[in-house]
GROMACS .gro file of C-alpha atoms in nm:
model
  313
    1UNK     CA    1  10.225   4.566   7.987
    2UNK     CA    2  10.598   4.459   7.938
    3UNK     CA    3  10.617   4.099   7.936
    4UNK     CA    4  10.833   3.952   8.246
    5UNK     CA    5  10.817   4.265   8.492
    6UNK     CA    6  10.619   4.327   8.789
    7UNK     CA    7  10.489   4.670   8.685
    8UNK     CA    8  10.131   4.813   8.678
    9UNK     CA    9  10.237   5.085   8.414
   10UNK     CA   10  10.074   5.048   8.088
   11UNK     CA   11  10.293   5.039   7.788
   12UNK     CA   12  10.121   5.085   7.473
   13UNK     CA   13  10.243   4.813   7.219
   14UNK     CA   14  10.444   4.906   6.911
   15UNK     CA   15  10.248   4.931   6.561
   16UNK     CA   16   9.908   4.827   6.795
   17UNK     CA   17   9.612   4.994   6.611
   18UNK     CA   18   9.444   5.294   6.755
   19UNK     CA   19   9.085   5.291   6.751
   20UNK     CA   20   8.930   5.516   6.465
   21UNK     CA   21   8.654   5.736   6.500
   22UNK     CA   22   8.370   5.458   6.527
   23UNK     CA   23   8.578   5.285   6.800
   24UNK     CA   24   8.620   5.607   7.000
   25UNK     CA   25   8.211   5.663   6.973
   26UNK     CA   26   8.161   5.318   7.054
   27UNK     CA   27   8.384   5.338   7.388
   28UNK     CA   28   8.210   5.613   7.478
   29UNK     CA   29   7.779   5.667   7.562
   30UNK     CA   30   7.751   5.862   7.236
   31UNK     CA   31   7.773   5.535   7.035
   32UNK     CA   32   7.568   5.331   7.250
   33UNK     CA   33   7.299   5.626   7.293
   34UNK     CA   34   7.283   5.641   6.936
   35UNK     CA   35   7.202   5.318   6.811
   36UNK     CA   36   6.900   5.266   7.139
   37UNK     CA   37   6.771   5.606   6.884
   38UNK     CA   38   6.854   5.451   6.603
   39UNK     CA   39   6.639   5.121   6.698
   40UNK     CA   40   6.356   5.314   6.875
   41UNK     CA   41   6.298   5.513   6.538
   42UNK     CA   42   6.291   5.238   6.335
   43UNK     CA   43   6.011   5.050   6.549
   44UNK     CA   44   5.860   5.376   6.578
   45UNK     CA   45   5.856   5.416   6.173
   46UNK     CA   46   5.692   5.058   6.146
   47UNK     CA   47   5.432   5.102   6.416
   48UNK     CA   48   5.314   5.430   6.239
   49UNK     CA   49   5.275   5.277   5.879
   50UNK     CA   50   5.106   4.962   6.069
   51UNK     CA   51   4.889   5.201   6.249
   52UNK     CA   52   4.818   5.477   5.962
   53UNK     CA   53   4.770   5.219   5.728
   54UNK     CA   54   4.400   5.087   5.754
   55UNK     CA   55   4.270   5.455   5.819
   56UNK     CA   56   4.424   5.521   5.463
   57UNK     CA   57   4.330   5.271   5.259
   58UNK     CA   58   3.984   5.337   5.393
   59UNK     CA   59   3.971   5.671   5.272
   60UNK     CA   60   4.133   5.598   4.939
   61UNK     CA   61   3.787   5.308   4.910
   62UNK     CA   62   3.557   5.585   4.995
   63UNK     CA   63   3.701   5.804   4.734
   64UNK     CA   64   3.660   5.535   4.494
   65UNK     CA   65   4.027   5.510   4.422
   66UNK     CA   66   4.235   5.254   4.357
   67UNK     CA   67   4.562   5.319   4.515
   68UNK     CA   68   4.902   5.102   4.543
   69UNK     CA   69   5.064   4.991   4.877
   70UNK     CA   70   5.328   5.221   4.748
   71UNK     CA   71   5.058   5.484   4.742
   72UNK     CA   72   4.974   5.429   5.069
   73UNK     CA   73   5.235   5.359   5.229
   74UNK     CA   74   5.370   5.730   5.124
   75UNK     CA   75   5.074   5.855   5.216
   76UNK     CA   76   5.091   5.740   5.600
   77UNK     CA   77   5.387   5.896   5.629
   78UNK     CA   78   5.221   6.232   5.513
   79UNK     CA   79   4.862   6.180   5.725
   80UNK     CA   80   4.678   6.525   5.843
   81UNK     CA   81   4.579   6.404   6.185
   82UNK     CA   82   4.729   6.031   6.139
   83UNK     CA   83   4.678   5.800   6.437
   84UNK     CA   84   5.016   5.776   6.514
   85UNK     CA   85   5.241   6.077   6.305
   86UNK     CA   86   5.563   5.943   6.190
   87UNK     CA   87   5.903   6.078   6.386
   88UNK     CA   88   5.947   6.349   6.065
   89UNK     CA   89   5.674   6.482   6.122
   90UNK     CA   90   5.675   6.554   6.493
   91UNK     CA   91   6.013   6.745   6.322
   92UNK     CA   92   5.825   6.956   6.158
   93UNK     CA   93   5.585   7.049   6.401
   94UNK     CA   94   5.896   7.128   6.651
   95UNK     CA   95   6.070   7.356   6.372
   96UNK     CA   96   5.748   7.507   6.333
   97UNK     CA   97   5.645   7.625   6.673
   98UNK     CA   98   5.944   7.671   6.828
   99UNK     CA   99   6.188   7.825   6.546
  100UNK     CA  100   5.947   7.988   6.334
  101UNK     CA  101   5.708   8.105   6.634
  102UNK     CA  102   5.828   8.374   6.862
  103UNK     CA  103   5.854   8.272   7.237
  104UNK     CA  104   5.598   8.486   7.336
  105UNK     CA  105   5.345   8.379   7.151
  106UNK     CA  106   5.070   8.114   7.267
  107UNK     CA  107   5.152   7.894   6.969
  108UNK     CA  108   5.509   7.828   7.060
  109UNK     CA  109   5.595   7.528   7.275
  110UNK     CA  110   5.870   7.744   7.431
  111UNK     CA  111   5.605   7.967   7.586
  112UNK     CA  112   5.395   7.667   7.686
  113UNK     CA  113   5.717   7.490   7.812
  114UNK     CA  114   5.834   7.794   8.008
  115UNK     CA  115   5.484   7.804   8.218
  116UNK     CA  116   5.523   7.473   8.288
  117UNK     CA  117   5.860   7.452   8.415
  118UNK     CA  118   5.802   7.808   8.619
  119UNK     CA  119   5.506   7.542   8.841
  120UNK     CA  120   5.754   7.270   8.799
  121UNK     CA  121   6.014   7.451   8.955
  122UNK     CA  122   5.829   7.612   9.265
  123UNK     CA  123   5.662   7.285   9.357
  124UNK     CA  124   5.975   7.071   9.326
  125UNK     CA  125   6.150   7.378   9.601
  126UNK     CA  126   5.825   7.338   9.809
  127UNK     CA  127   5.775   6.967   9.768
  128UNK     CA  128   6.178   6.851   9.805
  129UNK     CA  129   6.179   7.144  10.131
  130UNK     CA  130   5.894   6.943  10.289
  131UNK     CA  131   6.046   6.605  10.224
  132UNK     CA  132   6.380   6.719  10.365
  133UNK     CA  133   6.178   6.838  10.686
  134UNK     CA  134   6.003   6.546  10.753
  135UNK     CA  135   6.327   6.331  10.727
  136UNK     CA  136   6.487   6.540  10.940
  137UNK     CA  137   6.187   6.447  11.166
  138UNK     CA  138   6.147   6.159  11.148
  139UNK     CA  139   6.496   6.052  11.203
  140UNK     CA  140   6.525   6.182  11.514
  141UNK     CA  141   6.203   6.120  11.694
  142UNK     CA  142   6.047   5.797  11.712
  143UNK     CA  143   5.701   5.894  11.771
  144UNK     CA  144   5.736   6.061  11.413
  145UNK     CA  145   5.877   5.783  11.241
  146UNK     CA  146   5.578   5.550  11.404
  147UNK     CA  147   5.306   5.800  11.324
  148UNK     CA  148   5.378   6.011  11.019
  149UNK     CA  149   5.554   5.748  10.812
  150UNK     CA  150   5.266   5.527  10.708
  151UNK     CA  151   5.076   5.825  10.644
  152UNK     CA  152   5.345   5.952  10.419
  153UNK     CA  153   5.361   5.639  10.204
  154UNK     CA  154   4.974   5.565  10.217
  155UNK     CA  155   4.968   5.918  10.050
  156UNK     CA  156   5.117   5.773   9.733
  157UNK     CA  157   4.840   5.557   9.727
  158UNK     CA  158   4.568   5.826   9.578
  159UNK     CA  159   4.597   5.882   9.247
  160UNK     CA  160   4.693   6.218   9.140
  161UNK     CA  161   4.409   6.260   8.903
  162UNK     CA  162   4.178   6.184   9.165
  163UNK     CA  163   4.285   6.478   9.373
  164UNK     CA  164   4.438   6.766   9.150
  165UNK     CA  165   4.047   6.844   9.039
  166UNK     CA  166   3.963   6.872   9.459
  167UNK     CA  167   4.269   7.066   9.494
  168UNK     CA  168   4.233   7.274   9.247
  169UNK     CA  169   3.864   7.366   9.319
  170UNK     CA  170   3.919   7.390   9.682
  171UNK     CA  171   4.225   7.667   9.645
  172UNK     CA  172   3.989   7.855   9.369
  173UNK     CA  173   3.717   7.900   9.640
  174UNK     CA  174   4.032   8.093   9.851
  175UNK     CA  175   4.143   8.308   9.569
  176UNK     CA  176   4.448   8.062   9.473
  177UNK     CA  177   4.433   8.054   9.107
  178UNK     CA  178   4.709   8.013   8.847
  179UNK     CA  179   5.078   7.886   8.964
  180UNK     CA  180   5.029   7.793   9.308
  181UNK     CA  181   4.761   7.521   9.275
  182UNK     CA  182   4.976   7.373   8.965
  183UNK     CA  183   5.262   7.403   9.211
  184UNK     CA  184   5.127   7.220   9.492
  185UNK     CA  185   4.983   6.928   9.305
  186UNK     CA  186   5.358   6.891   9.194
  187UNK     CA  187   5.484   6.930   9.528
  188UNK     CA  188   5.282   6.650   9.638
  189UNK     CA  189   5.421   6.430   9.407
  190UNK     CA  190   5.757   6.507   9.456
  191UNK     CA  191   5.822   6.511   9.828
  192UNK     CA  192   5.748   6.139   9.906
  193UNK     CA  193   6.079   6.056   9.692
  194UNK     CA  194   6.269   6.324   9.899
  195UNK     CA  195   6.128   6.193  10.246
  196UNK     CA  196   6.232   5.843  10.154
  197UNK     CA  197   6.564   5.888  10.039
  198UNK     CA  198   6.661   6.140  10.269
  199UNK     CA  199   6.563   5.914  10.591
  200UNK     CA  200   6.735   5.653  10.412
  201UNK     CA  201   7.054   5.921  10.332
  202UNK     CA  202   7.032   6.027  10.734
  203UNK     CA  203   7.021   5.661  10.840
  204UNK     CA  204   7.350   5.549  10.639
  205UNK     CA  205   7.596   5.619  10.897
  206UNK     CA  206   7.666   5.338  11.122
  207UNK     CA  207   7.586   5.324  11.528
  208UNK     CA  208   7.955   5.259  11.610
  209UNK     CA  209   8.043   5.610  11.386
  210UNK     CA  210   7.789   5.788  11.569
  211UNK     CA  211   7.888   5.645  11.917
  212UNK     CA  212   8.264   5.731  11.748
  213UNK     CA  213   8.102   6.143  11.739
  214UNK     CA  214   7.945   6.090  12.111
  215UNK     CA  215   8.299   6.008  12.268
  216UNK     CA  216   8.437   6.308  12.128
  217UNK     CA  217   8.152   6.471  12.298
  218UNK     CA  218   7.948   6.604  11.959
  219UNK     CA  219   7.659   6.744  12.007
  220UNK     CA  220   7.349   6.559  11.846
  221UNK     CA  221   7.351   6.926  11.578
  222UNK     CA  222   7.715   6.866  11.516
  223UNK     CA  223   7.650   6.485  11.463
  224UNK     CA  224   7.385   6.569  11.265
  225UNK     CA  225   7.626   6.853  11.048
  226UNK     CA  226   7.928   6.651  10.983
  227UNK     CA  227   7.768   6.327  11.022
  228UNK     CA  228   7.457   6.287  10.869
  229UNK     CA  229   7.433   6.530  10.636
  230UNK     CA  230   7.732   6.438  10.443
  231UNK     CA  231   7.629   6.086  10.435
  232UNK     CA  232   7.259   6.173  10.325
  233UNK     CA  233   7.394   6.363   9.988
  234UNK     CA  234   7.420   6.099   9.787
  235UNK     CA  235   7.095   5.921   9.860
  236UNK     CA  236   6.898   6.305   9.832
  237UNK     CA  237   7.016   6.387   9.521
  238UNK     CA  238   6.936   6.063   9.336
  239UNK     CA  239   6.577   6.130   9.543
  240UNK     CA  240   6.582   6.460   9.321
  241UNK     CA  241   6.690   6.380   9.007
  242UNK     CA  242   6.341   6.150   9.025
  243UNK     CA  243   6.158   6.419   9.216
  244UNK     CA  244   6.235   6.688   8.954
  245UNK     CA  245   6.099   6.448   8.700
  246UNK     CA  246   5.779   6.372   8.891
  247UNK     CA  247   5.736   6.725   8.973
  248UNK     CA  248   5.736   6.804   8.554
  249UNK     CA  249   5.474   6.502   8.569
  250UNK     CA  250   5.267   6.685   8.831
  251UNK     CA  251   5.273   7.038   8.654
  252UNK     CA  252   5.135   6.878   8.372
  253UNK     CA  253   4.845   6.663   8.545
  254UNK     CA  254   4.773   6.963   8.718
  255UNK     CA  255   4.704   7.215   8.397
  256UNK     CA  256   4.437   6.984   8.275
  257UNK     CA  257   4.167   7.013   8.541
  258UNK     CA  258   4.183   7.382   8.541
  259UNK     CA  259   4.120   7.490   8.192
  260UNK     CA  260   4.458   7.639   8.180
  261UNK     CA  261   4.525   7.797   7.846
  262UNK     CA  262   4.913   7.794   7.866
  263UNK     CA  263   5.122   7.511   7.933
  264UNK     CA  264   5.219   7.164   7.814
  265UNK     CA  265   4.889   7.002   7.994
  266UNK     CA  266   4.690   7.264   7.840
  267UNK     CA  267   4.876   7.188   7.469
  268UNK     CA  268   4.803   6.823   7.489
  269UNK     CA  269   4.450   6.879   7.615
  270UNK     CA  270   4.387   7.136   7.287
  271UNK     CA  271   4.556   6.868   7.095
  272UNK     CA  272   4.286   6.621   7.207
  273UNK     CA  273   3.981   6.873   7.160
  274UNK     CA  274   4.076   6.905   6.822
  275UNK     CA  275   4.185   6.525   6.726
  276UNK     CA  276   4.555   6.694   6.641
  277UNK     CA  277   4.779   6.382   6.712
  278UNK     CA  278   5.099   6.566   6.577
  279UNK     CA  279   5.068   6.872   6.829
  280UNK     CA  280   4.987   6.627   7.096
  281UNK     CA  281   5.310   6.388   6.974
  282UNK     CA  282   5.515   6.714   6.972
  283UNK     CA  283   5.385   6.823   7.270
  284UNK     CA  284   5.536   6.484   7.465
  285UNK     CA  285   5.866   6.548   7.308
  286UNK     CA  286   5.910   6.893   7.430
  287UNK     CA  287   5.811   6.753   7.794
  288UNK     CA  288   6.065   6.503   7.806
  289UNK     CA  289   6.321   6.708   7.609
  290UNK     CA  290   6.224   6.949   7.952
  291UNK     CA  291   6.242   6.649   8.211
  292UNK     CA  292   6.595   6.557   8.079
  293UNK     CA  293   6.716   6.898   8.101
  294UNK     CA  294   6.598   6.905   8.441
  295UNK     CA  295   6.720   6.595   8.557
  296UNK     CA  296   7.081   6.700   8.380
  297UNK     CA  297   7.037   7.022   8.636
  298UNK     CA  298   7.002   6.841   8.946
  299UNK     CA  299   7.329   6.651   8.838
  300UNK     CA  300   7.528   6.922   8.783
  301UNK     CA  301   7.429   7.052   9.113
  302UNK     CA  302   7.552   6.718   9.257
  303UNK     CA  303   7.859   6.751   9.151
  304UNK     CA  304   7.902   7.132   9.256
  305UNK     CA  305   7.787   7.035   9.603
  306UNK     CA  306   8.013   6.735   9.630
  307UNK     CA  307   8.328   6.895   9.470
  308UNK     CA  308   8.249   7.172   9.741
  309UNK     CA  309   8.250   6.974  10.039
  310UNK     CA  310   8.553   6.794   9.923
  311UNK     CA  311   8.363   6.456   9.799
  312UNK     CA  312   8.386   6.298   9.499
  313UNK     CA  313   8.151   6.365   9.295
   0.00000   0.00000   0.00000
């Protein structure tokens, strides 16, 4: 700003320096994002050689070898089935079954990742339709709100793995087999989020803005339309940006009870079978590689529902 005058407008300074490359990364979430990376693989590199370490220099004894802690150190970076793989090696794994493994095949994580999301995706439409009903409900009729309410958050109490087996058995008995009991588990998990944020959402308008609607003699549908809806966006999707993430959760819990022999649940269960820490490492990745993409989704829907209704997004 110009010394001595009243004006907001910026004026950039004469000869001032312009921030290079690194100061345009830093401004930015690329920089910051990168360095939380750069710091989570470097404890990750340490906790691997502090893991892998005794486990080598174990075998090297029973060999009746004498090996260096250069030696060893190497070699827990290059461990079979170490107890902790290294970052570059989870790498490899990836390039392995995703680029050099067709998609169709059952040992590439795209194929596993795609029959995951397919349940992830139905129950998170089942679960997030449910929640958005019961709001609806229980916003506007008390006896709902006084009865169904504690029975909705007392649901969150039972642990998932408790009741995916019953579930799962119970729907097998009917014929349901395959995507729909994966589907519902995940549904369950996701529509509590919903419910809550959604009655919250609904609530947000204040009494004096709905009394405001009643003098201009709204109906309790149009108060509810260009009241309460609009005001509710906001709170439902930040509900479903953590609803699609619990509903990739779900999915996965769900594939392990039933044997399933695609899937991320049923890679990480084969992975444990067989003692293969890398493909169970890799495995994780993919899933949250998935539950980021998922989340990014629902985000960009925000804003394409907001920018439509003339919000900001």
């Amino acid at each position: 700003m110009t010394a001595g005058t009243s004006s907001s407008t910026t004026v950039p300074l004469v000869g001032a320096a312009r921030p290079g490359l690194l100061g345009k990364l830093w401004r930015g979430n690329l920089g910051p994002v990168l360095v939380v990376v750069a710091v989570i693989m470097a404890i990750w590199y340490v906790a691997a050689i502090w893991m892998n370490w005794q486990g080598v220099s174990e075998r090297f004894a029973r060999m009746g070898q004498e090996a260096t802690a250069s030696t060893v150190f190497w070699q827990t970076m290059a461990e079979d089935r170490p107890m902790l793989p290294a970052p570059h090696q989870i790498l490899v794994e990836l390039d392995k079954t995703i680029l050099d493994t067709a998609p169709t095949s059952r040992r590439s994580l795209v194929y596993h990742a795609t029959e995951t999301i397919s349940a992830t995706l139905v129950g998170f439409l089942m679960g997030s339709a449910l929640g958005v009903l019961l709001a609806v409900g229980i916003v506007h009729l008390k006896t709902l709100e006084k009865s169904l309410m504690p029975w909705v958050i007392s649901s969150q109490t039972v642990p998932i793995l408790a009741i995916a087996p019953i579930i799962v058995v119970v729907l097998g008995s009917i014929g349901l087999r395959g995507l729909i009991p994966k589907a519902i588990i995940s549904s369950y998990l996701c529509f509590f989020p919903v419910t809550i944020g959604m009655v919250k959402g609904l609530e947000a308008p204040d009494r004096i803005q709905r009394d405001l609607m009643r003098t201009y003699s709204a109906s309790g549908w149009e108060i509810f339309w260009k009241l309460r809806l609009p005001a509710s966006l906001p709170y439902l999707f930040a509900s479903l940006k953590v609803a699609i993430a619990i509903s990739l959760v779900g999915a996965i819990v769900a594939e392990l009870p039933t044997g399933a022999q695609a899937g991320l649940g049923a890679r990480l269960l084969a992975g444990s079978y067989y003692g293969q820490t890398i493909q169970i490492w890799s495995a994780l990745v993919v899933a949250a590689a998935c539950a980021a993409l998922l989340v990014v989704a629902v985000g960009l829907l925000e804003k394409a529902v907001m920018r439509a209704m003339g919000g900001r997004p």
